[in-house]
Amino acid sequence: MASADADRLRRAYERFNAGSVDWSMFDPAVRNDHTSGLFLDGVFYGTEGVRAAFEEIATDWDDLQFEAEDVIDLGDRYLVLLHMRARVRGSDAQLDAQVAHVWEFRDGRVVNWDVYGDRESARKAIRLS
């Protein structure tokens, strides 16, 4: 099951970059924590919360893309090391960053998704948990 979840994450980023989201991968009660991310400062709950987070990010950023450079199996979670690119809406200003996401699956669905604005913060959070 673990490799299937890792493959599903890789496909989810590809799909996101193409402009859609695989909502079936999220548990209806998913917890999405952006408090350590670059764009938002908050925790969003449920698929409606994840949708709201995406919409809020889209108000300020265009051309958001995530390249999954590595998907690391941590047992019940995955650390995804990402190269993120985006453009400030209405300008030519670009963001180019090395970020990370930590995903937790239960029964084939995402129950927790933590967003980190840098890779070291994600690694530290994993070590502390």
GROMACS .gro file of C-alpha atoms in nm:
model
  129
    1MET     CA    1   0.000   0.000   0.000
    2ALA     CA    2   0.283   0.241   0.082
    3SER     CA    3   0.424   0.256  -0.271
    4ALA     CA    4   0.070   0.303  -0.407
    5ASP     CA    5   0.029   0.609  -0.183
    6ALA     CA    6   0.367   0.749  -0.295
    7ASP     CA    7   0.268   0.702  -0.660
    8ARG     CA    8  -0.066   0.866  -0.590
    9LEU     CA    9   0.113   1.169  -0.441
   10ARG     CA   10   0.336   1.202  -0.746
   11ARG     CA   11   0.029   1.189  -0.973
   12ALA     CA   12  -0.153   1.441  -0.749
   13TYR     CA   13   0.124   1.699  -0.801
   14GLU     CA   14   0.120   1.635  -1.177
   15ARG     CA   15  -0.255   1.679  -1.180
   16PHE     CA   16  -0.235   1.997  -0.971
   17ASN     CA   17   0.021   2.141  -1.213
   18ALA     CA   18  -0.223   2.065  -1.497
   19GLY     CA   19  -0.495   2.262  -1.317
   20SER     CA   20  -0.702   2.006  -1.129
   21VAL     CA   21  -0.716   1.831  -0.793
   22ASP     CA   22  -0.787   1.466  -0.713
   23TRP     CA   23  -1.043   1.531  -0.441
   24SER     CA   24  -1.101   1.157  -0.394
   25MET     CA   25  -0.761   1.126  -0.224
   26PHE     CA   26  -0.870   1.344   0.071
   27ASP     CA   27  -1.056   1.217   0.375
   28PRO     CA   28  -1.363   1.439   0.431
   29ALA     CA   29  -1.212   1.543   0.767
   30VAL     CA   30  -0.860   1.614   0.636
   31ARG     CA   31  -0.646   1.856   0.837
   32ASN     CA   32  -0.430   2.090   0.622
   33ASP     CA   33  -0.175   2.291   0.822
   34HIS     CA   34  -0.016   2.596   0.655
   35THR     CA   35   0.124   2.760   0.971
   36SER     CA   36   0.482   2.685   0.859
   37GLY     CA   37   0.423   2.749   0.489
   38LEU     CA   38   0.496   3.043   0.263
   39PHE     CA   39   0.150   3.158   0.157
   40LEU     CA   40  -0.098   3.116   0.440
   41ASP     CA   41  -0.093   3.111   0.818
   42GLY     CA   42  -0.361   2.878   0.939
   43VAL     CA   43  -0.505   2.531   0.962
   44PHE     CA   44  -0.783   2.427   0.727
   45TYR     CA   45  -1.024   2.142   0.795
   46GLY     CA   46  -1.212   1.917   0.560
   47THR     CA   47  -1.213   1.923   0.183
   48GLU     CA   48  -1.396   2.256   0.191
   49GLY     CA   49  -1.112   2.396   0.400
   50VAL     CA   50  -0.854   2.269   0.150
   51ARG     CA   51  -1.057   2.427  -0.132
   52ALA     CA   52  -1.065   2.756   0.062
   53ALA     CA   53  -0.687   2.743   0.110
   54PHE     CA   54  -0.635   2.687  -0.264
   55GLU     CA   55  -0.869   2.976  -0.345
   56GLU     CA   56  -0.693   3.208  -0.101
   57ILE     CA   57  -0.353   3.124  -0.252
   58ALA     CA   58  -0.491   3.181  -0.603
   59THR     CA   59  -0.591   3.539  -0.514
   60ASP     CA   60  -0.223   3.637  -0.481
   61TRP     CA   61  -0.033   3.391  -0.702
   62ASP     CA   62  -0.038   3.270  -1.062
   63ASP     CA   63   0.135   2.981  -1.237
   64LEU     CA   64   0.187   2.787  -0.914
   65GLN     CA   65   0.377   2.467  -0.993
   66PHE     CA   66   0.522   2.193  -0.773
   67GLU     CA   67   0.792   1.957  -0.894
   68ALA     CA   68   0.812   1.655  -0.662
   69GLU     CA   69   1.185   1.590  -0.646
   70ASP     CA   70   1.163   1.314  -0.386
   71VAL     CA   71   0.887   1.125  -0.205
   72ILE     CA   72   1.023   0.970   0.115
   73ASP     CA   73   0.827   0.692   0.287
   74LEU     CA   74   0.823   0.748   0.665
   75GLY     CA   75   0.595   0.457   0.749
   76ASP     CA   76   0.256   0.616   0.811
   77ARG     CA   77   0.359   0.946   0.648
   78TYR     CA   78   0.543   1.079   0.346
   79LEU     CA   79   0.788   1.366   0.321
   80VAL     CA   80   0.771   1.524  -0.025
   81LEU     CA   81   1.061   1.749  -0.120
   82LEU     CA   82   0.941   2.001  -0.375
   83HIS     CA   83   1.069   2.266  -0.609
   84MET     CA   84   0.796   2.530  -0.612
   85ARG     CA   85   0.757   2.809  -0.863
   86ALA     CA   86   0.491   3.082  -0.874
   87ARG     CA   87   0.437   3.432  -1.002
   88VAL     CA   88   0.290   3.718  -0.801
   89ARG     CA   89  -0.052   3.790  -0.950
   90GLY     CA   90  -0.049   4.095  -1.173
   91SER     CA   91   0.329   4.123  -1.194
   92ASP     CA   92   0.640   3.958  -1.330
   93ALA     CA   93   0.780   3.889  -0.980
   94GLN     CA   94   0.867   3.522  -0.942
   95LEU     CA   95   0.898   3.289  -0.645
   96ASP     CA   96   1.136   2.997  -0.676
   97ALA     CA   97   1.170   2.792  -0.357
   98GLN     CA   98   1.267   2.454  -0.215
   99VAL     CA   99   0.972   2.355   0.007
  100ALA     CA  100   0.828   2.039   0.161
  101HIS     CA  101   0.495   1.877   0.239
  102VAL     CA  102   0.426   1.599   0.488
  103TRP     CA  103   0.128   1.378   0.407
  104GLU     CA  104  -0.039   1.117   0.626
  105PHE     CA  105  -0.269   0.852   0.479
  106ARG     CA  106  -0.522   0.636   0.657
  107ASP     CA  107  -0.725   0.374   0.472
  108GLY     CA  108  -0.598   0.509   0.139
  109ARG     CA  109  -0.700   0.871   0.201
  110VAL     CA  110  -0.512   1.179   0.318
  111VAL     CA  111  -0.598   1.265   0.679
  112ASN     CA  112  -0.318   1.519   0.744
  113TRP     CA  113  -0.125   1.743   0.506
  114ASP     CA  114   0.136   1.978   0.652
  115VAL     CA  115   0.292   2.252   0.437
  116TYR     CA  116   0.644   2.384   0.505
  117GLY     CA  117   0.811   2.687   0.351
  118ASP     CA  118   1.150   2.519   0.367
  119ARG     CA  119   1.278   2.166   0.380
  120GLU     CA  120   1.468   2.191   0.708
  121SER     CA  121   1.151   2.291   0.897
  122ALA     CA  122   0.979   1.980   0.764
  123ARG     CA  123   1.271   1.757   0.859
  124LYS     CA  124   1.281   1.910   1.208
  125ALA     CA  125   0.905   1.858   1.254
  126ILE     CA  126   0.940   1.494   1.154
  127ARG     CA  127   1.225   1.440   1.402
  128LEU     CA  128   1.023   1.598   1.683
  129SER     CA  129   0.711   1.392   1.621
   0.00000   0.00000   0.00000
